[in-house]
mmCIF file of the C-alpha atoms, coordinates in Angstrom:
data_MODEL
# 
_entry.id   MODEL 
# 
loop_
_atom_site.group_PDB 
_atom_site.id 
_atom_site.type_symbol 
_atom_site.label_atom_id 
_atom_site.label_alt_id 
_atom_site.label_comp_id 
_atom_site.label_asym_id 
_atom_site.label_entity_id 
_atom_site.label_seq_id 
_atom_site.pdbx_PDB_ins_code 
_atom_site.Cartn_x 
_atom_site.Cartn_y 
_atom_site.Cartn_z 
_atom_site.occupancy 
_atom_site.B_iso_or_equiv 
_atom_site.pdbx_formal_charge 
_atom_site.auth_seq_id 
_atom_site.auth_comp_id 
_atom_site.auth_asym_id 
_atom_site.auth_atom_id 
_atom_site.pdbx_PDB_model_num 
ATOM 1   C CA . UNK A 1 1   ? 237.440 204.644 120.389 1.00 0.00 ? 1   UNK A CA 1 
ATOM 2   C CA . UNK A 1 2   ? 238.317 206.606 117.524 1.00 0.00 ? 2   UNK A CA 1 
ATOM 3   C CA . UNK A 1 3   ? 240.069 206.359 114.157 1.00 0.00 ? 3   UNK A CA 1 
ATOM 4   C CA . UNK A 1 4   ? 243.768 207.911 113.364 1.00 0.00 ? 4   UNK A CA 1 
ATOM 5   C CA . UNK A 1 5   ? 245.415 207.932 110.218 1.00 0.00 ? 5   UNK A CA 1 
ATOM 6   C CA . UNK A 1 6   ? 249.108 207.585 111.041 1.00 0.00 ? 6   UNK A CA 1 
ATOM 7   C CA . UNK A 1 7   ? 252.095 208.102 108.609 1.00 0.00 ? 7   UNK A CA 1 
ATOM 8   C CA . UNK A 1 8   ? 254.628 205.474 110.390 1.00 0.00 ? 8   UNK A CA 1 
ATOM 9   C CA . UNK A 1 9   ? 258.012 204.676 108.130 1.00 0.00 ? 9   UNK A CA 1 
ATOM 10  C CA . UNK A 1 10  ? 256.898 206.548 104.838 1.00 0.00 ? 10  UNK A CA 1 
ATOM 11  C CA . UNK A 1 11  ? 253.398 204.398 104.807 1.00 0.00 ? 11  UNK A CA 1 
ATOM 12  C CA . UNK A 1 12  ? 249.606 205.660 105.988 1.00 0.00 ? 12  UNK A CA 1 
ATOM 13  C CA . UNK A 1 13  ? 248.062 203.389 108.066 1.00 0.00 ? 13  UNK A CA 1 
ATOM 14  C CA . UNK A 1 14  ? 244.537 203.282 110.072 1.00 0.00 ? 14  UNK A CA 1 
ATOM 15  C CA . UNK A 1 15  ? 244.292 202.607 113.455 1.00 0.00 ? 15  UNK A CA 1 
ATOM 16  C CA . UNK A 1 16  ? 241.017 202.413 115.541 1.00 0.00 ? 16  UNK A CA 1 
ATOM 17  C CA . UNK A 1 17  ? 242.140 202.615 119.109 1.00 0.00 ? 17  UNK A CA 1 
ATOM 18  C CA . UNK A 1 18  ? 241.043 204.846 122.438 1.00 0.00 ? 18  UNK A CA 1 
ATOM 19  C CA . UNK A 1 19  ? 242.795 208.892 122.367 1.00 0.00 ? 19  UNK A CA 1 
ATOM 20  C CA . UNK A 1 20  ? 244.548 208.041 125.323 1.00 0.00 ? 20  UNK A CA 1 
ATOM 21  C CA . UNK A 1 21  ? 246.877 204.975 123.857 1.00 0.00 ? 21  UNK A CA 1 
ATOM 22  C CA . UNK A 1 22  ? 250.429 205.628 123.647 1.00 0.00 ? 22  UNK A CA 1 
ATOM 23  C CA . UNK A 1 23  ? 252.153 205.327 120.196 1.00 0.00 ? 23  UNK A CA 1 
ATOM 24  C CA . UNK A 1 24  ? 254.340 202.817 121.787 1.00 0.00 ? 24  UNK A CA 1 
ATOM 25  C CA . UNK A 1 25  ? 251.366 200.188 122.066 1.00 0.00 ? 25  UNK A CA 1 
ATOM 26  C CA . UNK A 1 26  ? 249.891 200.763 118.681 1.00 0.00 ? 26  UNK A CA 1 
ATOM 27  C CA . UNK A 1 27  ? 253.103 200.201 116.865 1.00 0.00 ? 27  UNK A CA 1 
ATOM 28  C CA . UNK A 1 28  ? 253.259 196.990 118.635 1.00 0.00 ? 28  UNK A CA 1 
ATOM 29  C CA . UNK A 1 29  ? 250.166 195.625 119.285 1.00 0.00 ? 29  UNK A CA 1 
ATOM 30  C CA . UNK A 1 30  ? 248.264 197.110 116.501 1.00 0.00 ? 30  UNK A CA 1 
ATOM 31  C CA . UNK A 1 31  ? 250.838 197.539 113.814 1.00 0.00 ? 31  UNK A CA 1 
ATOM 32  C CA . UNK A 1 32  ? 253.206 194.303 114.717 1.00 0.00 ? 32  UNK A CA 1 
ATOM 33  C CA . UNK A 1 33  ? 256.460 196.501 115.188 1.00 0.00 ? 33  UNK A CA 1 
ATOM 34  C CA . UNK A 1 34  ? 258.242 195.059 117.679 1.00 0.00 ? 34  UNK A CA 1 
ATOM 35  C CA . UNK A 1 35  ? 260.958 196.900 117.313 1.00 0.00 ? 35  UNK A CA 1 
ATOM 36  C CA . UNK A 1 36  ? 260.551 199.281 119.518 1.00 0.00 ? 36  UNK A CA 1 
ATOM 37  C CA . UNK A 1 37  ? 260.125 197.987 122.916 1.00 0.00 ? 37  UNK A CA 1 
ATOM 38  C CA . UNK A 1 38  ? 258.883 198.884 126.371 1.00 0.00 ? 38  UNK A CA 1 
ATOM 39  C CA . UNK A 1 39  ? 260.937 199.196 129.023 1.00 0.00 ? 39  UNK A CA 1 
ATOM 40  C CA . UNK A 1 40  ? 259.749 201.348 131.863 1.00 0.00 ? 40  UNK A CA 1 
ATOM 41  C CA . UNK A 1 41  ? 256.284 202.729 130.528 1.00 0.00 ? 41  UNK A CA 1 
ATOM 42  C CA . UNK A 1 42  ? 257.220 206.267 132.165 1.00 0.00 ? 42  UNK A CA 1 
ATOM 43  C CA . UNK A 1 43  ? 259.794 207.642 129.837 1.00 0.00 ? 43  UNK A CA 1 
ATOM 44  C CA . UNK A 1 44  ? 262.760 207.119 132.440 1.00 0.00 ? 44  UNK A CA 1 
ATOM 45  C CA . UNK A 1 45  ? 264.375 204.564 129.958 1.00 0.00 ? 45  UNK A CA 1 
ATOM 46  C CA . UNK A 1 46  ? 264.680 205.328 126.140 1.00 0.00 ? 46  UNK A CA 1 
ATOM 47  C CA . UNK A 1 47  ? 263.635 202.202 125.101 1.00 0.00 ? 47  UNK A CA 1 
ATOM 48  C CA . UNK A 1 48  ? 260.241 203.224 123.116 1.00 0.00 ? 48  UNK A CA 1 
ATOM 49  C CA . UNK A 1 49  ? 262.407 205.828 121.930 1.00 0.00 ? 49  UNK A CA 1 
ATOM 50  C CA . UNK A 1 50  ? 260.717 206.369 118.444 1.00 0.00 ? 50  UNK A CA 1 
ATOM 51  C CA . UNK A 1 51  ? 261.082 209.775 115.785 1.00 0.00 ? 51  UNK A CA 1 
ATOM 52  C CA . UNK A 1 52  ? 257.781 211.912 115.379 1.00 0.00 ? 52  UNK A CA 1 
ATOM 53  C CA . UNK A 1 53  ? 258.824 214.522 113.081 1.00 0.00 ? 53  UNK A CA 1 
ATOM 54  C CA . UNK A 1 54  ? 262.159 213.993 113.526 1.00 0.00 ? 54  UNK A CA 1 
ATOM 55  C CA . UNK A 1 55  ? 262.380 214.226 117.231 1.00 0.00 ? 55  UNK A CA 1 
ATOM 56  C CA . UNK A 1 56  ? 263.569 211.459 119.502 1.00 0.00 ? 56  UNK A CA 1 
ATOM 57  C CA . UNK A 1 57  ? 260.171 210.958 121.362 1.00 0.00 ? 57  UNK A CA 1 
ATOM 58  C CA . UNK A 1 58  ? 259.024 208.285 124.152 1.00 0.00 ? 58  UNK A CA 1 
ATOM 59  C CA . UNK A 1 59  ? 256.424 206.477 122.610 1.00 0.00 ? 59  UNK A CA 1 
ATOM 60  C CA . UNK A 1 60  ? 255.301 205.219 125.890 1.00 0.00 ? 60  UNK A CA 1 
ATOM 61  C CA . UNK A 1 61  ? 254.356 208.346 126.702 1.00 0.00 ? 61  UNK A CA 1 
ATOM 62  C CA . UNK A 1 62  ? 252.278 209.870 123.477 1.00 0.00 ? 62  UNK A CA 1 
ATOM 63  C CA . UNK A 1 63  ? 248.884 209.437 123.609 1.00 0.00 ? 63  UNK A CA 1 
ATOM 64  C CA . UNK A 1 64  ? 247.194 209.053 119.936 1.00 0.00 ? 64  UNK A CA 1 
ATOM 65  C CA . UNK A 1 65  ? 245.051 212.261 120.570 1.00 0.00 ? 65  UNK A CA 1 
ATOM 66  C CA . UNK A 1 66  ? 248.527 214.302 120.622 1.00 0.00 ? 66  UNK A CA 1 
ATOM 67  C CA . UNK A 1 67  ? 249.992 212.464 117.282 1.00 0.00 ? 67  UNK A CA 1 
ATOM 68  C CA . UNK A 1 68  ? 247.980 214.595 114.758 1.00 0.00 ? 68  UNK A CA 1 
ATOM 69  C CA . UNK A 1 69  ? 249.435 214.416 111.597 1.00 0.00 ? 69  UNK A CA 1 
ATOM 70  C CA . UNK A 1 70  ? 253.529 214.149 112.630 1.00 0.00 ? 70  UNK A CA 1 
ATOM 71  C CA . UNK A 1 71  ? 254.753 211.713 110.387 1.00 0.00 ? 71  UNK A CA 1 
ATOM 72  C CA . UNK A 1 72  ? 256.573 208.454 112.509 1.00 0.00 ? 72  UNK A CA 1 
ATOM 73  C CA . UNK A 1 73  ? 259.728 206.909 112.409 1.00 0.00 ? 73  UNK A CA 1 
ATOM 74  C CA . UNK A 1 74  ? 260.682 203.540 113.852 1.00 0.00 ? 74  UNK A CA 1 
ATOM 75  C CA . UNK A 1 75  ? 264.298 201.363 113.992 1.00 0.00 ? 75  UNK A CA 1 
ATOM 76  C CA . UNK A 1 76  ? 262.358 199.687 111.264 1.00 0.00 ? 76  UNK A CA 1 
ATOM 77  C CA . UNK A 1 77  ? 262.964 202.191 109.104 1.00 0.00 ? 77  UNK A CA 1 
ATOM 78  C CA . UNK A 1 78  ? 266.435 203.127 110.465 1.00 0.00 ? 78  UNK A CA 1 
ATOM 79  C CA . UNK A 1 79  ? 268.344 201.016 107.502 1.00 0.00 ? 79  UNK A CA 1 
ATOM 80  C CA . UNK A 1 80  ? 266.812 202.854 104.846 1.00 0.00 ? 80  UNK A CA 1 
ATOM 81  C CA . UNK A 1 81  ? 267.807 206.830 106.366 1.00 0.00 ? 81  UNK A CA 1 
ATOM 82  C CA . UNK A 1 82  ? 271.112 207.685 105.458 1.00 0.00 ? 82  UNK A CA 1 
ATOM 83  C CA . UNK A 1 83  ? 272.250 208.466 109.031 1.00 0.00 ? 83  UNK A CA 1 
ATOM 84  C CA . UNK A 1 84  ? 270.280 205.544 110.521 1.00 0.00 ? 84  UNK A CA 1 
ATOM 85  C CA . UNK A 1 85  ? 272.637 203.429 108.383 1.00 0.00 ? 85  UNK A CA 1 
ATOM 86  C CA . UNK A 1 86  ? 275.981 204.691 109.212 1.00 0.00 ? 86  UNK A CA 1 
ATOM 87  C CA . UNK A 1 87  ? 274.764 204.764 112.870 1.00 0.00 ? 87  UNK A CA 1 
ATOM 88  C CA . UNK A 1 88  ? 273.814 200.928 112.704 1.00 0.00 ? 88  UNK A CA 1 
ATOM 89  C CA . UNK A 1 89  ? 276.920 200.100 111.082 1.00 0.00 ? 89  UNK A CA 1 
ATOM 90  C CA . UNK A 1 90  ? 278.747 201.954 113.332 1.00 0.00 ? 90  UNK A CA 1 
ATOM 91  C CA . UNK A 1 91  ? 276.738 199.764 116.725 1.00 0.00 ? 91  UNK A CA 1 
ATOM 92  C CA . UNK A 1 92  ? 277.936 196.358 114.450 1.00 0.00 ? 92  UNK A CA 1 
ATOM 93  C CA . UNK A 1 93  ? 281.674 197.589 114.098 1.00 0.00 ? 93  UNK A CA 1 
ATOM 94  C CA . UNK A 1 94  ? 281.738 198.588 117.960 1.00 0.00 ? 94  UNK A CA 1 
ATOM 95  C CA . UNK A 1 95  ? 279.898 195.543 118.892 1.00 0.00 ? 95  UNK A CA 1 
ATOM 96  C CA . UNK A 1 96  ? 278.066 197.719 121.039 1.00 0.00 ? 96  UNK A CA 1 
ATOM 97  C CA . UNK A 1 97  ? 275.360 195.047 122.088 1.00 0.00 ? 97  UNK A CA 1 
ATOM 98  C CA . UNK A 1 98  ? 275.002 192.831 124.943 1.00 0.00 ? 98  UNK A CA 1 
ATOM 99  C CA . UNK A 1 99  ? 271.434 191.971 125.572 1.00 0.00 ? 99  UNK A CA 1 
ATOM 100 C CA . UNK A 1 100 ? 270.305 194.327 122.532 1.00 0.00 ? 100 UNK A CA 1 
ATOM 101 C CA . UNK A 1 101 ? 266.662 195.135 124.132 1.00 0.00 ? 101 UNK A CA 1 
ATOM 102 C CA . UNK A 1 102 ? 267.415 198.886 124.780 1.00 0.00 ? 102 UNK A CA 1 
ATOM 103 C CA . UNK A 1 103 ? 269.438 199.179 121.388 1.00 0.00 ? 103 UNK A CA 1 
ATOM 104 C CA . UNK A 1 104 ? 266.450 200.161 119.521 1.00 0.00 ? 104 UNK A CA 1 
ATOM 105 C CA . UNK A 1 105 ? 266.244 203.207 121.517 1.00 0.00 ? 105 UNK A CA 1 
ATOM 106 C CA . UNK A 1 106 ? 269.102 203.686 121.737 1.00 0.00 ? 106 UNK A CA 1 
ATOM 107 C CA . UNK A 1 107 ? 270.240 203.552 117.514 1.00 0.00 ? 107 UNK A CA 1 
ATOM 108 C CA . UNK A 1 108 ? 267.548 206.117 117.523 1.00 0.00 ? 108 UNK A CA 1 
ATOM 109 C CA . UNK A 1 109 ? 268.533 208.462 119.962 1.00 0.00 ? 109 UNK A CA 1 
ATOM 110 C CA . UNK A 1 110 ? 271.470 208.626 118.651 1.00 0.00 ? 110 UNK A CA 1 
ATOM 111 C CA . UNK A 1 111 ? 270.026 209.309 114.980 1.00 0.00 ? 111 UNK A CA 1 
ATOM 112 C CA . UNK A 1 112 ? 267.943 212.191 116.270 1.00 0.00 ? 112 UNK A CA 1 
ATOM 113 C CA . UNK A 1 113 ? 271.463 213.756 117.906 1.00 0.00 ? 113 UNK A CA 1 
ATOM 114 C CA . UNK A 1 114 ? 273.477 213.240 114.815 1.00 0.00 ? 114 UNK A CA 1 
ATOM 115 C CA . UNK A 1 115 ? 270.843 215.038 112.757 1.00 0.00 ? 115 UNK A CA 1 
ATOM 116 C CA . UNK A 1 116 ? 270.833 217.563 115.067 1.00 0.00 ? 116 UNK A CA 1 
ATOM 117 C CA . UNK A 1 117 ? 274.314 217.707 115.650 1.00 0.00 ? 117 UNK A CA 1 
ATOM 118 C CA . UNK A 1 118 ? 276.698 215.913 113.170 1.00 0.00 ? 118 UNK A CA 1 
ATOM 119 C CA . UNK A 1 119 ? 279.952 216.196 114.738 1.00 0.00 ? 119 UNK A CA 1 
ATOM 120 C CA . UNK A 1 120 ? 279.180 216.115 118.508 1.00 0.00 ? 120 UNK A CA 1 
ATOM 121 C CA . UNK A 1 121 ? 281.491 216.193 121.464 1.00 0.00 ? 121 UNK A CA 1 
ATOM 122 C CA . UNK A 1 122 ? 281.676 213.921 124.256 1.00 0.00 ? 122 UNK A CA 1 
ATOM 123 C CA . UNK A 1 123 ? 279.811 216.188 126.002 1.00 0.00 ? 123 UNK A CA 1 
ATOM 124 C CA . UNK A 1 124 ? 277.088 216.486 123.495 1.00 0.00 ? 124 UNK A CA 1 
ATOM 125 C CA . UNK A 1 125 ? 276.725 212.770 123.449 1.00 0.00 ? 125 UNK A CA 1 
ATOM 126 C CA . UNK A 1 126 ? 275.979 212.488 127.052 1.00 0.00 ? 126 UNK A CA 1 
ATOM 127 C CA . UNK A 1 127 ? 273.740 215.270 127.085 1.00 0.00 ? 127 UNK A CA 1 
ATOM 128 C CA . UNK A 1 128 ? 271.957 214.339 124.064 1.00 0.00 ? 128 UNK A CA 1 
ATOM 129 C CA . UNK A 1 129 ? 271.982 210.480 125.133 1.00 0.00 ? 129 UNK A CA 1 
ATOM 130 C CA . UNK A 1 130 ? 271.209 210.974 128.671 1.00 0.00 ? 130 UNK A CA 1 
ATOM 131 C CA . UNK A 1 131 ? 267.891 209.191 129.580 1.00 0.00 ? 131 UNK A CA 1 
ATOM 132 C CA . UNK A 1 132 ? 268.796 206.231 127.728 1.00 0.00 ? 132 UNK A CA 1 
ATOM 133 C CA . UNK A 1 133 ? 269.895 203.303 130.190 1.00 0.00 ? 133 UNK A CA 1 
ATOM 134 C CA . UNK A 1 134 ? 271.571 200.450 128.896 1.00 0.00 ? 134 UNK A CA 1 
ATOM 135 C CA . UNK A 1 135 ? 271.403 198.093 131.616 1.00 0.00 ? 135 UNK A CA 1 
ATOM 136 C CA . UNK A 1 136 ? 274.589 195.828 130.432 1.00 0.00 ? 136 UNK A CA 1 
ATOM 137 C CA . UNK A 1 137 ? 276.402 199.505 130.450 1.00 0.00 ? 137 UNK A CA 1 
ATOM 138 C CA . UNK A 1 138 ? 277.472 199.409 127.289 1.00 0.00 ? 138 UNK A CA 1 
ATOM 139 C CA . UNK A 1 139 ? 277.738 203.482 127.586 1.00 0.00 ? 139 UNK A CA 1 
ATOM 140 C CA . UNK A 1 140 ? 281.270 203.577 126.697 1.00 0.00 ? 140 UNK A CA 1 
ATOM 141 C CA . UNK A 1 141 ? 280.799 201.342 123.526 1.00 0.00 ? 141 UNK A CA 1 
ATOM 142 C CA . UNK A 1 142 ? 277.813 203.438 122.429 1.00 0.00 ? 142 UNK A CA 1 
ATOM 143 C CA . UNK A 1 143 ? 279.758 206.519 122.782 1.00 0.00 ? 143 UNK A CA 1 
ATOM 144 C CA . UNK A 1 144 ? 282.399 205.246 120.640 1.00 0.00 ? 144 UNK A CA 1 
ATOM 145 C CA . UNK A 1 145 ? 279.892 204.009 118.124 1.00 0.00 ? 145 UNK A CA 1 
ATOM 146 C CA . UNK A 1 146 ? 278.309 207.307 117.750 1.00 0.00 ? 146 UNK A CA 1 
ATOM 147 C CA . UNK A 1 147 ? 281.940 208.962 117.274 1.00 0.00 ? 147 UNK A CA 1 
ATOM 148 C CA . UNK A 1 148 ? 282.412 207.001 114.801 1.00 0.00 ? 148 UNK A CA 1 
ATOM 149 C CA . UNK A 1 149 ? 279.202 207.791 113.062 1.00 0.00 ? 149 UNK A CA 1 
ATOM 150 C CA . UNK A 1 150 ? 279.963 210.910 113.239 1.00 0.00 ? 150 UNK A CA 1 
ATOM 151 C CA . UNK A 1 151 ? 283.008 210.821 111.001 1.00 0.00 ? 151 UNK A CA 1 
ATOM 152 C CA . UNK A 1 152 ? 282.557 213.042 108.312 1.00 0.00 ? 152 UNK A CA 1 
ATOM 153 C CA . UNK A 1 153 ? 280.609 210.760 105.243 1.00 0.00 ? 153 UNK A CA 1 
# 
């Protein structure tokens, strides 16, 4: 065991938990965020999909020993950024959910492009989104949704 000091959502927290934990289980089980969810456990899906230091990262796959200090960001938080909003707003006016468990990951994959690219193409999108499964295929809503995020603010 050993003890991290984590900066998740703007707030330090303490964790005591073995190196080789992924992130993805100490936001859960350790920090009661549920909001980012597990899926596949080998990165294949997008649903831990989670910010450290502003990259889209699997969560599943980050052990604690390879955190150091990169501040965290979770859908928690995803109201409260600027871009996070107008991307959520944008899922709610596309009605882009079905089942809604791989929308967490998703919202912030789609955060992380917009940041990186604030006007993207179609092509951009699917590169940039690729990874992420939606198993309702909701692809062509998301699309949409982040198209219309990406209107100029």
């Amino acid at each position: 065991m050993a003890n991290y000091t984590l900066t998740v959502n703007g707030r330090q927290t303490e964790v005591d938990v073995d190196p080789g934990t992924p992130l993805l289980w100490v936001l859960r089980e350790h920090l009661k965020m549920t909001g980012t969810k597990y899926g596949c456990g080998v990165g294949a899906c997008g649903a831990c999909t989670v910010h450290v230091a502003g990259v889209a990262t699997r969560s599943c796959l980050l052990p604690m020993s390879l955190i150091g200090s990169r501040p965290v960001a979770t859908i928690e938080t995803m109201a409260s950024d600027p871009v996070g909003r107008v991307v959520q707003d944008a899922w709610v006016a596309t009605d882009v959910v079905q089942c809604g468990y791989c929308q967490s990951g998703q919202i912030m994959t789609a955060v992380a492009l917009l940041k990186t690219v604030p006007k993207p193409t179609d092509a951009q999108i699917e590169q940039g989104m690729g990874g992420n499964i939606c198993r309702c295929g909701t692809y062509v809503r998301i699309r949409e949704a982040i198209l219309k995020a990406s209107v100029p603010r």
